[in-house]
Coordinates of C-alpha atoms and ligand atoms in Angstrom, one line a residue:
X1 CA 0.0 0.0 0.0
X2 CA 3.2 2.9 1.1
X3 CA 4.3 1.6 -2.6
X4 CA 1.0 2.8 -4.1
X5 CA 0.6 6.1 -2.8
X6 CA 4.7 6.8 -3.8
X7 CA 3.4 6.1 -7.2
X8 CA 0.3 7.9 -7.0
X9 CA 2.0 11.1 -5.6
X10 CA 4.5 10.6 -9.1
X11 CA 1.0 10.1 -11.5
X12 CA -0.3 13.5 -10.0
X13 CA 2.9 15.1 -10.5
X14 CA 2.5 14.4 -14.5
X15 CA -1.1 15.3 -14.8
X16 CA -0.4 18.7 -13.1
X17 CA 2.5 18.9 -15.5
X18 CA 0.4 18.1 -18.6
X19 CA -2.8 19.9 -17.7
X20 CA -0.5 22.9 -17.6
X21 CA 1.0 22.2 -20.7
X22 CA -2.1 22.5 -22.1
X23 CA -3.2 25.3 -20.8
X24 CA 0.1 27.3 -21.9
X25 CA -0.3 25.9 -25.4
X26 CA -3.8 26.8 -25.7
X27 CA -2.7 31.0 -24.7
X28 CA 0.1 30.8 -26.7
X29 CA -0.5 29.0 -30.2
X30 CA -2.3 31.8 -32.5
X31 CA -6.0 30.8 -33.1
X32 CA -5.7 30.0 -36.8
X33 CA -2.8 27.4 -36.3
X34 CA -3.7 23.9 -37.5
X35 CA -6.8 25.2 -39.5
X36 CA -5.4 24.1 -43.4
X37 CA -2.3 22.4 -42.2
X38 CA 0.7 22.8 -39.5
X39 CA 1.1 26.4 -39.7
X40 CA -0.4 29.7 -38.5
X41 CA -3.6 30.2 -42.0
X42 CA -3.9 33.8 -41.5
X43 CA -0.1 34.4 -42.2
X44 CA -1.1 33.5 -45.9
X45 CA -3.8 36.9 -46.2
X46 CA -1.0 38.6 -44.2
X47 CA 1.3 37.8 -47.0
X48 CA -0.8 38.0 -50.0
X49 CA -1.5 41.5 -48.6
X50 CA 1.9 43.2 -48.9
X51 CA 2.6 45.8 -51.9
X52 CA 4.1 43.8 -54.6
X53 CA 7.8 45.4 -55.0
X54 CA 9.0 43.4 -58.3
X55 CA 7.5 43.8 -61.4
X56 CA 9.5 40.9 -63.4
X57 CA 10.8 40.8 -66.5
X58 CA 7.8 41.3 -69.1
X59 CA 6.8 44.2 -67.0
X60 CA 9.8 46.2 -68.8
X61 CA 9.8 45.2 -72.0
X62 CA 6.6 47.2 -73.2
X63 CA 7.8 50.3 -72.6
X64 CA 12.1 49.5 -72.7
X65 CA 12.0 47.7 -76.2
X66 CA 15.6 48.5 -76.7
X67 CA 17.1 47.1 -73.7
X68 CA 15.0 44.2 -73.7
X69 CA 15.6 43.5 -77.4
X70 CA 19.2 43.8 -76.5
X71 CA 19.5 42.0 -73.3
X72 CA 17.6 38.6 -74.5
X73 CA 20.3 37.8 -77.6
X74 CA 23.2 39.0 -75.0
X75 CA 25.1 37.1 -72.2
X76 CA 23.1 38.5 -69.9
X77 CA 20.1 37.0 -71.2
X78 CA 19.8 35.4 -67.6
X79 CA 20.0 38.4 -65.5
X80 CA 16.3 40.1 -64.7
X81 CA 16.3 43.6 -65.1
X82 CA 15.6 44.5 -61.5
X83 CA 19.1 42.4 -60.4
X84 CA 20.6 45.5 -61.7
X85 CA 17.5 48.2 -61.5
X86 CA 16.4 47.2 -58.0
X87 CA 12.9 46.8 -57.2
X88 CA 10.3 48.5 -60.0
X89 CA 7.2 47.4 -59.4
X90 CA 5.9 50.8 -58.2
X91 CA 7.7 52.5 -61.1
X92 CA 6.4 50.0 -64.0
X93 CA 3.1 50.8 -63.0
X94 CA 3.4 54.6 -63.2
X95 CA 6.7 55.7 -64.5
X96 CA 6.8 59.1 -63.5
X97 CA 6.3 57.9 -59.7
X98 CA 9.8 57.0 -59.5
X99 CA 12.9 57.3 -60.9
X100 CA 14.4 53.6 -61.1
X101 CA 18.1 53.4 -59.9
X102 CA 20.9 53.2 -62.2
X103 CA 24.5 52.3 -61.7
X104 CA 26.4 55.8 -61.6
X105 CA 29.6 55.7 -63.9
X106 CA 32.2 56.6 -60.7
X107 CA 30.2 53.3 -58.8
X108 CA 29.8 51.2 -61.9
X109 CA 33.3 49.3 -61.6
X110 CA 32.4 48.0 -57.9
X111 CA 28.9 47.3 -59.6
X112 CA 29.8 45.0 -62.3
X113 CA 32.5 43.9 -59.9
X114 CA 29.9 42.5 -57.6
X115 CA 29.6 39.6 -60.5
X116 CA 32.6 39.4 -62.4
X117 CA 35.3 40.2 -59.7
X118 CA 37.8 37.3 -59.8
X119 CA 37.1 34.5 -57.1
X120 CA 37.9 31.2 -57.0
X121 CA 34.8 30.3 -55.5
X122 CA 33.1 30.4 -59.3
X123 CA 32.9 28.5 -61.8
X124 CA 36.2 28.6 -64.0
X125 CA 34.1 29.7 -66.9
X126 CA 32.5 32.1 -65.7
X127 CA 33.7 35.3 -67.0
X128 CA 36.0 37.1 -64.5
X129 CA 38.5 40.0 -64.2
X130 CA 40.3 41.0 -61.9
X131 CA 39.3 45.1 -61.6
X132 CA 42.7 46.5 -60.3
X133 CA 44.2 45.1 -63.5
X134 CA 41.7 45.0 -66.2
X135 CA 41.2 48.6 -67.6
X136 CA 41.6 50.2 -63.9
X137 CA 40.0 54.0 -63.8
X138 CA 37.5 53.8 -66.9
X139 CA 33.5 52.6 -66.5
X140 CA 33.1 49.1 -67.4
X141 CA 30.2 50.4 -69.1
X142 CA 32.3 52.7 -71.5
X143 CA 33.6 49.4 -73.2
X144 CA 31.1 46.9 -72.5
X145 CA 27.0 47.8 -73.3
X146 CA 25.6 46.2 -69.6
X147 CA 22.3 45.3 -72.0
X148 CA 24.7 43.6 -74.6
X149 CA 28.1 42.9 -72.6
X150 CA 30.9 42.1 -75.4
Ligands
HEC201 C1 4.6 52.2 -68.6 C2 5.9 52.3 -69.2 C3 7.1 51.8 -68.4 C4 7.3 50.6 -67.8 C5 6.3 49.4 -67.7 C6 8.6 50.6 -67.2 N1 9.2 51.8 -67.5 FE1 11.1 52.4 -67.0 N2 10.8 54.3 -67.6 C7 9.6 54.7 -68.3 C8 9.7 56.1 -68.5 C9 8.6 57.0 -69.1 C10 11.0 56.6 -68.0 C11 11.5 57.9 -67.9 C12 12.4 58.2 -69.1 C13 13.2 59.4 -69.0 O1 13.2 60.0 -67.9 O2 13.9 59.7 -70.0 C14 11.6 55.4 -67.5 C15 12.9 55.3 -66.9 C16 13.6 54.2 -66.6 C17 15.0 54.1 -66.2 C18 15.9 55.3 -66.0 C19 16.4 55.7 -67.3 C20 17.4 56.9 -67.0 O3 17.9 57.3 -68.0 O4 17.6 57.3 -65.9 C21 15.2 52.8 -65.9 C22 16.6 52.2 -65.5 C23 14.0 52.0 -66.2 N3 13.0 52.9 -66.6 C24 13.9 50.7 -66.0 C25 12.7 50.0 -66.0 C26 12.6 48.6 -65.7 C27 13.7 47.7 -65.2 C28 11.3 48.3 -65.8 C29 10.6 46.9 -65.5 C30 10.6 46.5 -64.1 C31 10.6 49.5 -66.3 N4 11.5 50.5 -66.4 C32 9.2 49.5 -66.6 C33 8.5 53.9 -68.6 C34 8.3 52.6 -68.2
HEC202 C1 23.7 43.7 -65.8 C2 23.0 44.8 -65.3 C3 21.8 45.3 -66.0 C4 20.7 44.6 -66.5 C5 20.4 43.1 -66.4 C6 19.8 45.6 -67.1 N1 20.3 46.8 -67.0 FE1 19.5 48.6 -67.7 N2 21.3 49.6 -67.2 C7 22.4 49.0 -66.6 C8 23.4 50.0 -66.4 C9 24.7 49.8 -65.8 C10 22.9 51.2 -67.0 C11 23.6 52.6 -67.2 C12 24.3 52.6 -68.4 C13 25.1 53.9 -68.5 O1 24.9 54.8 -67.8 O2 26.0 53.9 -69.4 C14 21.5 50.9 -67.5 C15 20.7 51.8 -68.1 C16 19.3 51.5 -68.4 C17 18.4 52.5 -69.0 C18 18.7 53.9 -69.3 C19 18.9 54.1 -70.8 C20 20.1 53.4 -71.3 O3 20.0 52.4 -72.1 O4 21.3 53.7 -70.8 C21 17.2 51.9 -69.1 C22 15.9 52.4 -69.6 C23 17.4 50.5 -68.7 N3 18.7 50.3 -68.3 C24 16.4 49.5 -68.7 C25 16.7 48.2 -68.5 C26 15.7 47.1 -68.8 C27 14.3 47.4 -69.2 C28 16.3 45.9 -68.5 C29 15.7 44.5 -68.7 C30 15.3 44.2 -70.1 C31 17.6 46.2 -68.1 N4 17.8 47.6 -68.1 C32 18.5 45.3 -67.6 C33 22.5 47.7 -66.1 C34 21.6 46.7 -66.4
HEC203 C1 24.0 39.7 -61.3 C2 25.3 39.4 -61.9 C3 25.9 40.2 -63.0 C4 26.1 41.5 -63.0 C5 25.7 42.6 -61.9 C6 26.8 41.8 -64.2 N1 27.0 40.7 -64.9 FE1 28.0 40.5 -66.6 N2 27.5 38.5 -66.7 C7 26.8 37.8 -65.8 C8 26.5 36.5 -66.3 C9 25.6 35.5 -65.6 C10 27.1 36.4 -67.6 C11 27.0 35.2 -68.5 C12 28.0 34.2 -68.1 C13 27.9 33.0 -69.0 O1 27.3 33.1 -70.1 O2 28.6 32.0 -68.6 C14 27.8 37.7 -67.8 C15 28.6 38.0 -68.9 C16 29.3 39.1 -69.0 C17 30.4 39.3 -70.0 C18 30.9 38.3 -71.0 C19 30.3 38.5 -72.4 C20 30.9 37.6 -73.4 O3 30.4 37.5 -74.5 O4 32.0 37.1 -73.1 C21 30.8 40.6 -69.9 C22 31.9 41.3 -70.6 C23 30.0 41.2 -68.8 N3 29.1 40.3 -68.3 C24 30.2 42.5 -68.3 C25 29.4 43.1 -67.3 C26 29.5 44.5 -67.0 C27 30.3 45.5 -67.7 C28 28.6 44.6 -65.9 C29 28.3 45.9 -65.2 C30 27.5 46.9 -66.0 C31 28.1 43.3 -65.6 N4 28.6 42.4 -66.5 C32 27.2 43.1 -64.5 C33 26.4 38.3 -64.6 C34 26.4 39.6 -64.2
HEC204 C1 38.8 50.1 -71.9 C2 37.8 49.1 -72.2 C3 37.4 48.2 -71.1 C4 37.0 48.5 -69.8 C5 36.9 49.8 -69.2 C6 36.6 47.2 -69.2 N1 36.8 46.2 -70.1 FE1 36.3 44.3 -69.7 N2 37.2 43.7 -71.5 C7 37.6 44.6 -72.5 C8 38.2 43.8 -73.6 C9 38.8 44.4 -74.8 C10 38.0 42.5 -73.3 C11 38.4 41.2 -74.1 C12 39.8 41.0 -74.0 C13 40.3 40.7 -72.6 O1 39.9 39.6 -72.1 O2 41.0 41.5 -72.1 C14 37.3 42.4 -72.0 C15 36.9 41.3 -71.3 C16 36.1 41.3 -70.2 C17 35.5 40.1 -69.7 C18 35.5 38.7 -70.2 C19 36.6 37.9 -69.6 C20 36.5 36.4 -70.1 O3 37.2 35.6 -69.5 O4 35.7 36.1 -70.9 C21 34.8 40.5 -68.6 C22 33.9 39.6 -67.6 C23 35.0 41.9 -68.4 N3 35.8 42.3 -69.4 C24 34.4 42.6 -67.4 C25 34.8 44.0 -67.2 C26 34.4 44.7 -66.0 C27 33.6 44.1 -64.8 C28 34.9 45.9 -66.1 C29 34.8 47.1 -65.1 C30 35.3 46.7 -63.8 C31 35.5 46.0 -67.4 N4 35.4 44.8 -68.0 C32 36.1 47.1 -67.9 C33 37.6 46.0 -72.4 C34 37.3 46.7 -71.2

């Protein structure tokens, strides 16, 4: 019988334990967690609800015929406009609302730099310079077109 109540005195231990591990979970988890799966549902309206801040690719084109005519037979067919523009979405939809960014010619060698610095850590084919070297005090852009890099 002294065994019993030792083990008794352990069993209400855990219930008191659980019950308030259930009562902590029930204030803490949000209320629409669990409703279409194991995560909190109302963070997809939340996110659906934030301005859109990229415009993509066939945004541009319309109204930028030239650079995209140019880009899309160039090496830098794979490169979206706003990788180099930043984000346009607000622009695209009325240009006058903003004037997109463009890389100034005194910032442009740290710009293309970014990509084509010399670094072991790419690809051997991938075209690289090394900027303190190649060409040093003149805009990459002077000798190569960033729409149409030759
Ligand atoms: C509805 C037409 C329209 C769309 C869509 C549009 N633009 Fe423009 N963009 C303009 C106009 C108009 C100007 C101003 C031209 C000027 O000031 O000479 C401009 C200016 C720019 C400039 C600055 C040019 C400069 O000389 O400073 C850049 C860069 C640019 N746009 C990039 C983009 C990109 C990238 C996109 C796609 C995300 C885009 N635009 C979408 C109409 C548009
Ligand atoms: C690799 C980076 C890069 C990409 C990708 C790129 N641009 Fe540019 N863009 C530049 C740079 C750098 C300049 C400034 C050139 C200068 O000042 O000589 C520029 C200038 C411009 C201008 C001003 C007019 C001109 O031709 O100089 C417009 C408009 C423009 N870009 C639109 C676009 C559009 C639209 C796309 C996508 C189809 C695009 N750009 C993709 C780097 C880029
Ligand atoms: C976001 C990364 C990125 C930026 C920024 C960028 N490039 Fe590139 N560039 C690339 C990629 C990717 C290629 C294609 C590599 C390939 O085809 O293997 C390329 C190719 C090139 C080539 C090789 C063309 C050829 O035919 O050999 C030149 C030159 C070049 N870029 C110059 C520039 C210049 C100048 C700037 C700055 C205005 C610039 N790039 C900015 C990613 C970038
Ligand atoms: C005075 C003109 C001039 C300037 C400025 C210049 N380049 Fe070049 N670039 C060339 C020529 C010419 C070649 C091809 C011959 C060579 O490899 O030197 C070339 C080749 C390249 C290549 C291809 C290398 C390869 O392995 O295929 C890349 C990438 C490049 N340049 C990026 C840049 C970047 C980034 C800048 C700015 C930091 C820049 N260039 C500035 C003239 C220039």
């Amino acid at each position: 019988m002294k065994d019993i109540r030792h083990l008794l005195h352990v069993a209400a231990a855990f219930v008191v334990v659980i019950i308030g591990f259930l009562i902590a979970r029930h204030l803490v988890v949000p209320k629409s967690f669990g409703r279409i799966g194991h995560y909190r549902a109302d963070a997809v309206d939340e996110i659906k609800a934030l301005p859109l801040r990229y415009a993509g690719e066939q945004a541009c084109a319309p109204c930028h015929r030239a650079q995209a005519k140019a880009k899309a037979s160039s090496r830098h067919k794979g490169i979206r406009c706003e990788s180099c523009h930043g984000a346009l979405q607000a622009h695209a939809e009325a240009p006058s609302s903003l004037k997109p960014a463009k890389p100034k010619e005194g910032e442009m060698r740290a710009f293309c730099a970014r990509c084509h610095e010399k670094n072991l850590s790419r690809p051997a084919k991938f075209p690289q310079v090394d900027p303190r070297e190649h060409n040093p005090g003149v805009a990459c852009s002077q000798c190569h077109p960033p729409h149409q890099p030759k």
